[in-house]
Amino acid sequence: MEDILINITPQETRVAVLTAGVVQELHIERNALRGLVGNIYLGRVARVLPGMQSAFVDIGLERAAFLHVADIWEFRQFTQEKPPPIERLIHEGDTVLVQVVKDPIGSKGARLSTQVSLAGRMLVYLPQDPHIGISQRIEDEAERTQLRDTLKRLVPPDEKGGYIIRTSAEDANEQDLTNDLDYLRVLWGRILERRQQSAAPSLLYQELSLAQRVLRDIATEVTTTIHVDSRENFQKLAQFATQFVSRVAGKLTYYTGERPLFDLYSIDAEIERALGRRVDLKSGGYLIIDQTEAMTTIDVNTGGYVGTRNFDDTIYKTNLEASQAIARQLRLRNLGGIIIVDFIDMMNVEHRDAVLAEFKKALARDRTRMTVSGFTQLGLVEMTRKRTRESLAHVLCEPCPMCQGRGEVKTARTVCFEILREILREARQFDETREFRILASQTVIDLFLEEESQALAMLSDFIGKPVSMQVESLYHQEQYDIVLM
């Protein structure tokens, strides 16, 4: 049983997906920072980089977007052994129709593709690729054959594009597919019209809002209710659902309770936990999750868990529980890219195989594409999870102004010693200075007044100048200034 909660304010939309009352997914979209994935632009090639086989394309954003030769549709049309280099496919100043496949992340600009795809409820339309594909998650061969035959019958003979049948099309009837076909054809026609009327760079198509994408992509036959706490947006979503995703229209409900919708299900507390490094397991073990720009590492620890029989059993049970918890945390935090999982070392090969199987089974519930390798020689599990949008932490947080994202700050003693060295440098450089004054945080000044008072007195005697101190309450522990009097 699955429930979806949609909390909408003028500033942002927040979505929580619950299974049996437990939060499994969190999605947040700020209106001022709406994601770009799926948007289609008419761009202008700003620069071609033959050495990197890529190009920068101006699509009207603050930073130029990135287009690699492998993401140019024309590149894929060549069947010879050596496809042409990028400088023969596009040139500086060219106008190109592109779609965003990855949002700007960190210091990287948006990533583009010239292969356009438009997602409907049941189908994905590929205007440049005349073939019909089917989601691998539809496993029943008879169902796959029936869906392909039905779609071929519905697609006009002169259709130049192709389609991918989505997982949500399983058990779909002919009318459902027809509705999707009509919607996607009209949508593509409007995009082509705008292209004729627009000059680069310009936005031709904006992907649906988060709330609309939830109805299209996340709500399924197992979804029981979709609660929306905004009357105006409930009406808009109901209209959208009736027109495009009639299957879920009857599941929409307008939440009118006195308590905030997310408070009712303790979602805000779950968000807070999803921002922490440590995740406690019910058994007493815990996970440590560290996210960097290059990769995410997850370390499994036994903590206070003691097994019922022996230490090997303790490790095995902890790793099994961690497998479920890690899969859930990947969805909650929207972690992507390279992920390294350090399970507790297991000497028993059967235990390792069972943990890996349990981990893959838990990951199978994820809607995002991923690959999982087996245990390496070092006992680590390497995996990748497709990263198209910023993680939850990157949406809600920013680097700490004190530690600049290191996760640690220098000790007060370290800062004291830095100040002593700095005063010595300045005393040699500015001989006419009468006095040095230290401006620093309370903890640093306290240390100078107590344990490091002798060191400060020795320095003052050595340079032959008095050194005074002043507490600056707004300074953080690493911040200080030395004033020459």
Coordinates of N, CA and C in Angstrom, one line a residue, residues 36 39 41-49 52 54-68 71 86 90 96 98-105 107-113 201:
L36 N 15.9 21.5 -14.6 CA 15.9 21.8 -16.1 C 15.8 20.5 -16.9
N39 N 13.7 19.8 -20.2 CA 13.5 21.0 -20.9 C 14.1 20.9 -22.3
Y41 N 15.5 23.2 -25.6 CA 15.9 24.6 -25.9 C 16.4 24.6 -27.4
L42 N 16.3 25.8 -27.9 CA 16.9 26.1 -29.2 C 18.2 26.9 -28.8
G43 N 19.4 26.2 -28.9 CA 20.6 26.7 -28.4 C 21.6 27.1 -29.6
R44 N 22.6 27.9 -29.2 CA 23.6 28.3 -30.2 C 25.0 27.7 -29.7
V45 N 25.7 27.1 -30.6 CA 27.0 26.5 -30.2 C 28.0 27.7 -30.0
A46 N 28.5 27.8 -28.7 CA 29.3 28.9 -28.3 C 30.8 28.5 -28.6
R47 N 31.1 27.2 -28.4 CA 32.5 26.8 -28.6 C 32.6 25.3 -28.8
V48 N 33.5 24.9 -29.7 CA 33.7 23.5 -30.0 C 35.1 23.1 -29.5
L49 N 35.2 22.1 -28.7 CA 36.5 21.6 -28.2 C 36.9 20.3 -28.7
M52 N 38.4 17.6 -26.4 CA 37.5 16.9 -25.5 C 36.3 16.2 -26.2
S54 N 33.7 17.7 -27.5 CA 32.5 18.2 -26.8 C 32.4 19.7 -27.2
A55 N 31.3 20.3 -26.8 CA 31.0 21.7 -27.2 C 30.2 22.3 -26.1
F56 N 30.4 23.6 -25.9 CA 29.6 24.4 -25.0 C 28.5 25.1 -25.8
V57 N 27.3 25.0 -25.3 CA 26.1 25.5 -26.0 C 25.4 26.5 -25.1
D58 N 25.1 27.7 -25.7 CA 24.4 28.7 -25.0 C 22.9 28.5 -25.2
I59 N 22.3 28.2 -24.0 CA 20.8 28.0 -24.0 C 20.1 29.0 -23.2
G60 N 20.8 30.1 -22.9 CA 20.2 31.2 -22.2 C 20.3 31.1 -20.7
L61 N 21.2 30.2 -20.2 CA 21.4 30.1 -18.8 C 22.7 30.9 -18.4
E62 N 22.9 31.0 -17.1 CA 24.1 31.7 -16.6 C 25.4 31.1 -17.1
R63 N 25.4 29.7 -17.1 CA 26.5 29.0 -17.5 C 26.2 28.3 -18.8
A64 N 27.1 28.2 -19.7 CA 26.9 27.4 -21.0 C 26.7 26.0 -20.6
A65 N 25.9 25.3 -21.4 CA 25.6 23.9 -21.2 C 26.7 23.0 -22.0
F66 N 26.8 21.7 -21.6 CA 27.8 20.9 -22.1 C 27.2 19.8 -23.0
L67 N 27.7 19.7 -24.2 CA 27.3 18.7 -25.2 C 28.4 17.8 -25.6
H68 N 28.4 16.5 -25.3 CA 29.5 15.6 -25.7 C 29.1 15.0 -27.1
D71 N 26.5 12.3 -27.3 CA 25.1 12.8 -27.1 C 24.5 13.5 -28.3
I86 N 33.7 15.6 -33.6 CA 32.6 16.6 -33.3 C 32.7 17.8 -34.2
I90 N 29.2 19.7 -35.8 CA 28.7 21.0 -35.4 C 29.8 22.0 -35.4
V96 N 21.1 24.7 -32.6 CA 20.9 23.3 -32.4 C 19.7 23.1 -31.5
V98 N 18.2 21.1 -28.6 CA 18.8 20.2 -27.5 C 17.8 20.1 -26.4
Q99 N 18.1 19.0 -25.6 CA 17.3 18.7 -24.4 C 18.2 18.5 -23.3
V100 N 17.8 19.0 -22.1 CA 18.7 18.8 -20.9 C 18.5 17.4 -20.3
V101 N 19.6 16.7 -20.2 CA 19.5 15.3 -19.6 C 20.1 15.3 -18.2
K102 N 20.8 16.3 -17.8 CA 21.3 16.4 -16.4 C 21.3 17.9 -16.0
D103 N 20.8 18.1 -14.8 CA 20.8 19.5 -14.3 C 22.2 20.0 -14.0
P104 N 22.4 21.3 -13.9 CA 23.7 21.8 -13.4 C 24.0 21.2 -12.0
I105 N 25.1 20.6 -11.8 CA 25.4 20.0 -10.5 C 26.8 20.6 -10.0
S107 N 29.8 22.7 -9.8 CA 30.4 23.6 -10.7 C 30.2 23.3 -12.2
K108 N 29.5 22.2 -12.5 CA 29.3 21.7 -13.8 C 28.0 22.3 -14.4
G109 N 28.0 22.7 -15.7 CA 26.8 23.2 -16.3 C 25.9 22.0 -16.7
A110 N 24.7 22.4 -17.2 CA 23.8 21.3 -17.6 C 24.3 20.5 -18.7
R111 N 24.0 19.2 -18.8 CA 24.4 18.3 -19.8 C 23.3 18.2 -20.8
L112 N 23.6 18.2 -22.1 CA 22.6 18.2 -23.2 C 22.7 17.0 -24.1
S113 N 21.6 16.8 -24.8 CA 21.6 15.7 -25.9 C 20.8 16.3 -27.0
P201 N 19.4 32.0 -28.1 CA 18.9 30.9 -27.3 C 17.5 31.1 -26.8

